[in-house]
CSV table of C-alpha atoms (C1' of nucleotides) in Angstrom, one decimal:
chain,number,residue,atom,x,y,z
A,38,UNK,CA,-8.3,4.4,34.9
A,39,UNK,CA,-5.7,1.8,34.8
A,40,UNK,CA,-8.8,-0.7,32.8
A,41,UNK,CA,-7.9,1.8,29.8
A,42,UNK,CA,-4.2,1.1,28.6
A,43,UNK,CA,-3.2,3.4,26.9
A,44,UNK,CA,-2.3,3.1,23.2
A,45,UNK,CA,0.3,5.6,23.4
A,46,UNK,CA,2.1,3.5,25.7
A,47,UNK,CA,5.8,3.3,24.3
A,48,UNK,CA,5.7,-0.1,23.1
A,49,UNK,CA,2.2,0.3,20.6
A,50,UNK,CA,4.0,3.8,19.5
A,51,UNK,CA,7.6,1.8,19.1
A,52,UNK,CA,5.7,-0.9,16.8
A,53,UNK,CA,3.3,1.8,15.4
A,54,UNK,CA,6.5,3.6,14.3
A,55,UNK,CA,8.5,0.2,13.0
A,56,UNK,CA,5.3,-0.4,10.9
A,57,UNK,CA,5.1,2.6,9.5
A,58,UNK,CA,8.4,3.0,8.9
A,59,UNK,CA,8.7,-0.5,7.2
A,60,UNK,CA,6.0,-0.1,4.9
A,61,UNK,CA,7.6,3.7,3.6
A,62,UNK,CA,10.4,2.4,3.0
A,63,UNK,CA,9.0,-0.8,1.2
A,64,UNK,CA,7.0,1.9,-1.1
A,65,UNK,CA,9.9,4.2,-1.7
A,66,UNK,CA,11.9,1.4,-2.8
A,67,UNK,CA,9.2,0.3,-5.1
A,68,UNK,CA,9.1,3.8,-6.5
A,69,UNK,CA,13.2,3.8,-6.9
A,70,UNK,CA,12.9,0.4,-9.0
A,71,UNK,CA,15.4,-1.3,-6.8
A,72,UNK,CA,13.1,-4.5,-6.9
A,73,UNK,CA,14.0,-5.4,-3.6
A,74,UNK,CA,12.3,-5.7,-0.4
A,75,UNK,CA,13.1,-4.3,2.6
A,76,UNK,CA,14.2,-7.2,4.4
A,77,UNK,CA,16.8,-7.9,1.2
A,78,UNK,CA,18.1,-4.1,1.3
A,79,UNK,CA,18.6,-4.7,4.8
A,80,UNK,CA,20.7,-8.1,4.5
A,81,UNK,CA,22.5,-6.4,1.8
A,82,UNK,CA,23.1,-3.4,3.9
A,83,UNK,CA,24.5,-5.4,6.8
A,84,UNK,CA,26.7,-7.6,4.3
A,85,UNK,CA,28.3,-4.7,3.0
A,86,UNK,CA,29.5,-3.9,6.1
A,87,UNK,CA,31.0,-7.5,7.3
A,88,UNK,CA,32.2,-8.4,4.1
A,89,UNK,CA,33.9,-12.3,3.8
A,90,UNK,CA,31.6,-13.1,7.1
A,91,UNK,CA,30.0,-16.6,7.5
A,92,UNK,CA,26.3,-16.9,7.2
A,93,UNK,CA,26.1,-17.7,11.0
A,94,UNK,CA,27.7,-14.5,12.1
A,95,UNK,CA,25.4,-12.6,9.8
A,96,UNK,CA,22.6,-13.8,11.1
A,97,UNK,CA,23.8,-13.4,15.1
A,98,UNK,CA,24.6,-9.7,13.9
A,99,UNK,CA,21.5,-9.2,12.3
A,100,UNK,CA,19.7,-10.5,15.1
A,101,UNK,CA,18.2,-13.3,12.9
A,102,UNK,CA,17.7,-17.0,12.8
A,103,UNK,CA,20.2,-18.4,10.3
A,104,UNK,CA,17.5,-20.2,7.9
A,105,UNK,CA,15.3,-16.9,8.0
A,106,UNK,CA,19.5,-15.1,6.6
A,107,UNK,CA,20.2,-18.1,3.8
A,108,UNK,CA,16.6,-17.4,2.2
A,109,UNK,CA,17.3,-14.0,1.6
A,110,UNK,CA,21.1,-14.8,0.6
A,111,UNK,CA,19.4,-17.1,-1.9
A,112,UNK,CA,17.3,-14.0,-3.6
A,113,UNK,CA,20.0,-11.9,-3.4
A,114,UNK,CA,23.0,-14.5,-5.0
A,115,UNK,CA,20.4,-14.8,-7.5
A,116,UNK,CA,19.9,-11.2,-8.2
A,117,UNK,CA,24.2,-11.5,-8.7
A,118,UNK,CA,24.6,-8.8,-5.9
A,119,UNK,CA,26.5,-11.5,-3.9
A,120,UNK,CA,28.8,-14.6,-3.4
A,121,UNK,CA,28.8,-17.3,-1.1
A,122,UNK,CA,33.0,-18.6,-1.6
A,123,UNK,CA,33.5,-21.8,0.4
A,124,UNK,CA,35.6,-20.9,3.2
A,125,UNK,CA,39.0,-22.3,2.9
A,126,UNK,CA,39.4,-23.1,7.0
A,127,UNK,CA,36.2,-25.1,7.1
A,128,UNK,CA,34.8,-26.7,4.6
A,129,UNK,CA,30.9,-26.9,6.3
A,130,UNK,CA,30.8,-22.8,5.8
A,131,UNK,CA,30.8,-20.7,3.5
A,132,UNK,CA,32.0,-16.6,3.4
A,133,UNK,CA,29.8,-14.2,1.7
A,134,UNK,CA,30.9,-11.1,-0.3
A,135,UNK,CA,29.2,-8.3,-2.6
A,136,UNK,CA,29.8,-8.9,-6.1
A,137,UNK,CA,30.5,-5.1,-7.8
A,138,UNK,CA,27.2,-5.2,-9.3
A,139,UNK,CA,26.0,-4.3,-5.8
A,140,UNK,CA,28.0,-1.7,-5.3
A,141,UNK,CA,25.4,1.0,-7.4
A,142,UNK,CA,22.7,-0.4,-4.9
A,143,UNK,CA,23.8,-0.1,-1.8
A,144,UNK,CA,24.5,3.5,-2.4
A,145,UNK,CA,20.9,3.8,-3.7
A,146,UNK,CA,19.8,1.7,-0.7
A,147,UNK,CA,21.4,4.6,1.4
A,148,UNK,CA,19.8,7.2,-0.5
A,149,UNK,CA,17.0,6.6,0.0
A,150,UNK,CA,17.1,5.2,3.4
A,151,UNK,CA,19.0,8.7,4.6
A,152,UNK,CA,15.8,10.6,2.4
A,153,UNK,CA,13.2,9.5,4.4
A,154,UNK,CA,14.3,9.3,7.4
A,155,UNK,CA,15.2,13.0,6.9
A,156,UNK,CA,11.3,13.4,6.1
A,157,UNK,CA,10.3,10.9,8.8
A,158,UNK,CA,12.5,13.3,11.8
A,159,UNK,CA,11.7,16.0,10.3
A,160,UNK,CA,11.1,18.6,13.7
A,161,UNK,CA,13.2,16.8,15.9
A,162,UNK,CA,16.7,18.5,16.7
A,163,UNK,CA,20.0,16.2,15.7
A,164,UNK,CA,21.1,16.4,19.3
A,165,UNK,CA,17.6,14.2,20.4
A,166,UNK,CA,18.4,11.9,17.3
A,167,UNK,CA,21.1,11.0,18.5
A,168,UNK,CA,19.9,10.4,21.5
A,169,UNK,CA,17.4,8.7,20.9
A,170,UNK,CA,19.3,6.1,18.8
A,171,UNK,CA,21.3,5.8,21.5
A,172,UNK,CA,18.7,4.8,24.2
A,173,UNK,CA,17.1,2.3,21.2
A,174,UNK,CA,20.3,0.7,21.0
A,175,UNK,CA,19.9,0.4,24.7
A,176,UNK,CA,16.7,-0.9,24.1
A,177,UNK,CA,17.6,-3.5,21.4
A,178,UNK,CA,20.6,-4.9,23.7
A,179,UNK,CA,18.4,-5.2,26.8
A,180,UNK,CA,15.9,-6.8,24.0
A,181,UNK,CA,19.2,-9.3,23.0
A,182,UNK,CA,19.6,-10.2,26.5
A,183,UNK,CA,16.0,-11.4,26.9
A,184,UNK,CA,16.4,-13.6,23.7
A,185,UNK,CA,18.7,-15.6,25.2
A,186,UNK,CA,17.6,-16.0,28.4
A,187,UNK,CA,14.4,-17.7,26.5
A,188,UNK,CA,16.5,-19.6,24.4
A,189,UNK,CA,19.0,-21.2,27.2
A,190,UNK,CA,16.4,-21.1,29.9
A,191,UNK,CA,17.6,-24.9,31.4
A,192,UNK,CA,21.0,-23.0,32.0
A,193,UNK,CA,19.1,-19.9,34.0
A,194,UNK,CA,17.7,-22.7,36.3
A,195,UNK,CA,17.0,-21.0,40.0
A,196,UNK,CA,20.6,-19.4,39.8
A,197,UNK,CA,19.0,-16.6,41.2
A,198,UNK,CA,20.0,-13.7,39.1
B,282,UNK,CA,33.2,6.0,3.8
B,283,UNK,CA,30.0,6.8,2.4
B,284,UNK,CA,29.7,3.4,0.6
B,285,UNK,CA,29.4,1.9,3.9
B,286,UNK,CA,25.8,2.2,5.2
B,287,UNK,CA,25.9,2.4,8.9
B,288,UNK,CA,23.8,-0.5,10.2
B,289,UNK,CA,23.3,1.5,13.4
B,290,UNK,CA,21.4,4.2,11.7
B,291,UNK,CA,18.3,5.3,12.9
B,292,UNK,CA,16.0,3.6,11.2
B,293,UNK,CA,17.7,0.4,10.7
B,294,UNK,CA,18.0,0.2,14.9
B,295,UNK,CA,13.9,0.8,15.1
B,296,UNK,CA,13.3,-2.1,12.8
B,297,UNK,CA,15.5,-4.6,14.7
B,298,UNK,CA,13.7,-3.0,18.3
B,299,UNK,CA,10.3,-3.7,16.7
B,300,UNK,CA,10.7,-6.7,15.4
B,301,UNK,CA,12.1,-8.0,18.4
B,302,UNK,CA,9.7,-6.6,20.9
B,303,UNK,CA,7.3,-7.7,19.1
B,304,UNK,CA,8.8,-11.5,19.4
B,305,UNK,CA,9.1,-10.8,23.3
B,306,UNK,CA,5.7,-9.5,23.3
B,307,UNK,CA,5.0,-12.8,21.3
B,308,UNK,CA,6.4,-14.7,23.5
B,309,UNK,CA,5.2,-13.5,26.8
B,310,UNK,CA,1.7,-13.5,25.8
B,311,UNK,CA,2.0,-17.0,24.6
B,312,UNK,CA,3.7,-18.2,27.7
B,313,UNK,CA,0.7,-16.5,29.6
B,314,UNK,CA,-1.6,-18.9,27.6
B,315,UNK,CA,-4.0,-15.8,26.8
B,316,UNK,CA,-4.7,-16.9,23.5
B,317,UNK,CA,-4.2,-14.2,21.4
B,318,UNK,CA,-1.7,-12.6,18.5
B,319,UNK,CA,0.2,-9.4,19.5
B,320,UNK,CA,-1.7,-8.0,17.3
B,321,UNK,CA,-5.2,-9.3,18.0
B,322,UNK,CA,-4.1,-7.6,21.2
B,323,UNK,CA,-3.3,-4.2,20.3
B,324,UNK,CA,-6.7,-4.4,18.7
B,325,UNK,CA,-8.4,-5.3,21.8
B,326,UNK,CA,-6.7,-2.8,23.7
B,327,UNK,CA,-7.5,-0.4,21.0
B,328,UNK,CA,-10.6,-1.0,21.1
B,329,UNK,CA,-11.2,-0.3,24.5
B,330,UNK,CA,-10.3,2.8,24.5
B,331,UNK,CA,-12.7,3.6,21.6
B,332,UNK,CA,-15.6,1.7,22.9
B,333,UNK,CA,-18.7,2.2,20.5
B,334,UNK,CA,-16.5,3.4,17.2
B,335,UNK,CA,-17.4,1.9,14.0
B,336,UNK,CA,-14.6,-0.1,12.1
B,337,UNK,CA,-13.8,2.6,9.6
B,338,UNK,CA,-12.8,5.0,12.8
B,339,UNK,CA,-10.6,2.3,14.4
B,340,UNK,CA,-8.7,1.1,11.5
B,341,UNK,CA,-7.4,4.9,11.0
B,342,UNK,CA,-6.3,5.2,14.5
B,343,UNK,CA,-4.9,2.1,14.4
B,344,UNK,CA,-3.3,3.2,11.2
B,345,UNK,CA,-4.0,0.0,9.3
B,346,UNK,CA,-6.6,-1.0,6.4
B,347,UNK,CA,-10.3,-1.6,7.1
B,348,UNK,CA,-9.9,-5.2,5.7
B,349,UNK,CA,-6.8,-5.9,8.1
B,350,UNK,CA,-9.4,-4.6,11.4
B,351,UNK,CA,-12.0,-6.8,10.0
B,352,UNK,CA,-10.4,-10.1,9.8
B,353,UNK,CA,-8.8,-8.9,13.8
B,354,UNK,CA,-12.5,-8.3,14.7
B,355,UNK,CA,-13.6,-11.6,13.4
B,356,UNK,CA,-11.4,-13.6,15.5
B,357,UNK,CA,-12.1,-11.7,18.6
B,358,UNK,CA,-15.5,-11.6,17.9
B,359,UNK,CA,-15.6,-15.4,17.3
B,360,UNK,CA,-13.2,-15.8,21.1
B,361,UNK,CA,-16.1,-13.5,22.6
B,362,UNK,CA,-14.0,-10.8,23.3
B,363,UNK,CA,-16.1,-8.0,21.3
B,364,UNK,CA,-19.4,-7.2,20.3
B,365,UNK,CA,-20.8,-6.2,16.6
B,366,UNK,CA,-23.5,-4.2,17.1
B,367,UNK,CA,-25.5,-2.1,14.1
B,368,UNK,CA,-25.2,1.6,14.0
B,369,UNK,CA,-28.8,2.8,14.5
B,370,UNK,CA,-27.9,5.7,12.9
B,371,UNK,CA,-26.3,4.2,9.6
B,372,UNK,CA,-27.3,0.6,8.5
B,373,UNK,CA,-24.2,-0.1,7.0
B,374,UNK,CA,-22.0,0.8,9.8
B,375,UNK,CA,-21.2,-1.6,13.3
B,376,UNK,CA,-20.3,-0.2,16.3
B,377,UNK,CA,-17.6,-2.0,17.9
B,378,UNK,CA,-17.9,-2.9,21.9
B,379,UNK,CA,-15.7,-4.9,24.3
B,380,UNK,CA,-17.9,-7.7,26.0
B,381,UNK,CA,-17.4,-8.2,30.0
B,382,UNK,CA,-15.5,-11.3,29.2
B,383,UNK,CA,-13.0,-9.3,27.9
B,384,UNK,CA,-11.8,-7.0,31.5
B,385,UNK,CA,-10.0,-9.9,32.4
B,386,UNK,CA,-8.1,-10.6,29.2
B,387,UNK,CA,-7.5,-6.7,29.2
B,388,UNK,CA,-5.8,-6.2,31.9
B,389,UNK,CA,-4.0,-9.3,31.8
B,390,UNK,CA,-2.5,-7.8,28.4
B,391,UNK,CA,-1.7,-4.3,30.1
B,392,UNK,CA,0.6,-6.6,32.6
B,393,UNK,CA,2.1,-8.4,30.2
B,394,UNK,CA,3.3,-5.0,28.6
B,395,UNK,CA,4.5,-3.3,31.6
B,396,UNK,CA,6.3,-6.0,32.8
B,397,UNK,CA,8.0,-6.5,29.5
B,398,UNK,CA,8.8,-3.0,29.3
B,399,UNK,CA,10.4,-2.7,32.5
B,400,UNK,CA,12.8,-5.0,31.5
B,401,UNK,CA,13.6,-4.2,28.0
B,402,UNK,CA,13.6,-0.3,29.4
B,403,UNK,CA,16.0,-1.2,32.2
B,404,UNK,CA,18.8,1.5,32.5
B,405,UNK,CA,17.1,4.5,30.9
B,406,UNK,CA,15.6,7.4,33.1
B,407,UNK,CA,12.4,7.8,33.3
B,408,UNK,CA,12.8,11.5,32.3
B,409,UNK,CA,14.6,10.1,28.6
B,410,UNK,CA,11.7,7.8,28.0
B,411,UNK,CA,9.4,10.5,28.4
B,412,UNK,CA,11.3,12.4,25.8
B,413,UNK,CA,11.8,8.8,23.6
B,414,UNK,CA,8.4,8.2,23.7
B,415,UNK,CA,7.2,12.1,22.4
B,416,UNK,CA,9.8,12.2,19.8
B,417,UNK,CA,8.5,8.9,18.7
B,418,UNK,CA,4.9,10.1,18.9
B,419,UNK,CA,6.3,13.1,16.3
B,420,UNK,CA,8.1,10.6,14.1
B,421,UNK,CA,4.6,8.7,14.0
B,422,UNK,CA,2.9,11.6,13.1
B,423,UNK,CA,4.9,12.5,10.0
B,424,UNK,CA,5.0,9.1,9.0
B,425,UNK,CA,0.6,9.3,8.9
B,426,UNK,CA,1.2,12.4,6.7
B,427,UNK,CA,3.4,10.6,4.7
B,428,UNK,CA,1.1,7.7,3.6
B,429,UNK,CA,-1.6,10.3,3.3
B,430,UNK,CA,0.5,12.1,0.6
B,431,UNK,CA,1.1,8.8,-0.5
B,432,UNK,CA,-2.8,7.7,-1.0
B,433,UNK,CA,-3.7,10.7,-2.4
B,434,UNK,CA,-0.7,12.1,-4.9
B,435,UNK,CA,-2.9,13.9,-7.3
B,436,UNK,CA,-4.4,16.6,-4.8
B,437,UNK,CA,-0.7,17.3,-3.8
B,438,UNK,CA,0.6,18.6,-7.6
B,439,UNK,CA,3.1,21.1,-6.9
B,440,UNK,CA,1.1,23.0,-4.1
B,441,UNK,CA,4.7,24.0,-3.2
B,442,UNK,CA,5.3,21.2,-0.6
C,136,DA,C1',36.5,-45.1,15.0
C,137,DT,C1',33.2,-43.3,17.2
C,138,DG,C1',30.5,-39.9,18.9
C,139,DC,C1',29.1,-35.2,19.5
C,140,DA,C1',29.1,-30.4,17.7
C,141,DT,C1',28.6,-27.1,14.1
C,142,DA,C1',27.4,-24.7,9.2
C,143,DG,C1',24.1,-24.4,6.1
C,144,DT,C1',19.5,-25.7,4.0
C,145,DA,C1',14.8,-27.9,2.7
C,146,DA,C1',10.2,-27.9,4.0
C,147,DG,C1',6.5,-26.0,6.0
C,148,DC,C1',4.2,-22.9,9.3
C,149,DT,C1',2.5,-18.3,11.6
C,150,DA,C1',1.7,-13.4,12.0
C,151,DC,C1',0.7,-9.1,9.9
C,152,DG,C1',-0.4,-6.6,6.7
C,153,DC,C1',-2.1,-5.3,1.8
C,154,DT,C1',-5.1,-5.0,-2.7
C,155,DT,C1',-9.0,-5.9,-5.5
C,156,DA,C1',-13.7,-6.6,-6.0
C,157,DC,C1',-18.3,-6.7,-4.3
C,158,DA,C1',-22.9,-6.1,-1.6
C,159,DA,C1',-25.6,-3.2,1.0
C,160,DT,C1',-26.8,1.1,2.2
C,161,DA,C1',-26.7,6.3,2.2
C,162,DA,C1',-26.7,10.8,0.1
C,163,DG,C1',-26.8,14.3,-3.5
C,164,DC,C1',-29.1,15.9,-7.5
C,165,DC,C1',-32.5,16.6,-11.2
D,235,DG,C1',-39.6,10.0,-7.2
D,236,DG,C1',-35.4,8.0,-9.7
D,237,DC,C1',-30.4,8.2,-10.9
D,238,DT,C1',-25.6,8.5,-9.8
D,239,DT,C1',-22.0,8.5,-6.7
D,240,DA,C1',-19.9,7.7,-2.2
D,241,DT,C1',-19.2,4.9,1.9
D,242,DT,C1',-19.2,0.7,5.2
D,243,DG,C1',-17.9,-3.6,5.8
D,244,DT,C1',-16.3,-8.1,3.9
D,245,DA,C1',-14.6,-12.3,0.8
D,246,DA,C1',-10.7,-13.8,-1.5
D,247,DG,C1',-6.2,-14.0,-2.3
D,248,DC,C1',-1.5,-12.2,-2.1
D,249,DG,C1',3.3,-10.9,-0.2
D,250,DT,C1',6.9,-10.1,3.4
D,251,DA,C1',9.3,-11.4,7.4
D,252,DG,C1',10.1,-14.2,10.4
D,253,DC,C1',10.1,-19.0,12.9
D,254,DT,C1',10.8,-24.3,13.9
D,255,DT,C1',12.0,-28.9,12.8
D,256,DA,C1',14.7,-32.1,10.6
D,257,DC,C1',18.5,-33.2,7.7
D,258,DT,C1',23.3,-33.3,5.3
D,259,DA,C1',28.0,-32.5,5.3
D,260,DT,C1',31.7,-31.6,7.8
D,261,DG,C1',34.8,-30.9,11.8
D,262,DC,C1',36.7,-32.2,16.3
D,263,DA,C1',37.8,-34.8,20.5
D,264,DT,C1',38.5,-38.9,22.7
DNA sequence: ATGCATAGTAAGCTACGCTTACAATAAGCC
DNA sequence: GGCTTATTGTAAGCGTAGCTTACTATGCAT
């Protein structure tokens, strides 16, 4: 009967997953001693692969707010696993960089990330992997899209669509 | 290279599709004024399709703690949305029930998440979200082992894997 | 120079989950 | 029966991951 949604439905199962997923992680990285949270190794992560970027573009890339990015830069310039160098074309930003101390971590970071998701897919052929990241990367830019629509909804007006 | 953590991966993409369908989800329930949390309504929802269960039974197929189902329960139960009644049959158990005031609310929330996965699903076959949403059902379910392992390590010893 | 825009941050909030400890009750065992 | 142990639900308090709002400092255009 359509009065009983249905808990499979692929949104509960997407967040059931992310949960899941989230909280794994958070325990494995417990276990490894990396005395991070997931949300950190994640920023981290992300930096390593925009080295030199300014906090705003981080924060677009990472899909977060720009407050919700400079908290975690603050833990992790504290930890010493990265910089914030004033950038020399504008003085109001600042670039961020890895410092080599983070080098060991991000590779543990990866280890252990690439460990359980191997246990996590385990039964599920690489073809459908991939995808299925592909269609979630679908998802997440159709996701994007929405965002701003909500964000800049005065500019939507009744163009029509 | 290896050093560089692809922030495409897998399970990196999940997160960020989680976390921000949950903030659409967020969104378009609070736009719809019904009152709730996301999660207060995946309780509800839940819940109706388990009318009569005690906590203890819901809280594992949700996949979250007793304590975190109690403290849903109490705020639906305090809106008027569900009933605790006593097990007749255990004195220490409730049985959980949706009151009539909540059909409304229910289906209300089913909308809400049909709607918003239409959009955020736009573009994908219905065929490959058939095959998303299995796969994801699979990843779920080795995640649940996971944590089982997890919870109880000392029954596992080296029983080979 | 004046006025508006932009980069980052301080402060404080919400949602979602957890652990630990406990009361009440049930169930197994002599 | 009486004792011990297990189970159901809950109170209290914590942590993570985000957000918004308001502000400072700086840049840019007129």
């Amino acid at each position: 009967m359509s009065s009983r949604p249905d808990p499979d439905a692929l949104g509960f199962v997407l967040i059931d997953v992310a949960r899941m997923l989230r909280s794994a992680f958070e325990r494995r990285i417990a276990t490894a001693g990396l005395g991070l949270t997931p949300g950190e190794a994640r920023t981290l992560v992300r930096i390593a692969t925009l080295e030199g970027s300014r906090q705003l573009d981080i924060a677009q890339r990472m899909g977060i707010e720009p407050m919700t990015l400079s908290t975690y830069l603050d833990r992790l310039q504290s930890l010493g696993f990265i910089e914030r160098r004033p950038d020399p074309a504008d003085r109001r930003a600042k670039l961020i960089f890895t410092t080599p101390a983070a080098g060991a971590l991000i590779a543990s970071i990866r280890t252990e990330q690439v460990e359980l998701m191997e246990h996590v897919t385990s039964g599920i052929g690489p073809e459908e992997l991939e995808l299925i990241r592909d269609r979630l990367k679908r998802l997440r830019a159709n996701l994007c899209a929405l965002e701003e629509d909500s964000a800049a909804p005065a500019l939507a007006k009744d163009a029509g669509r």
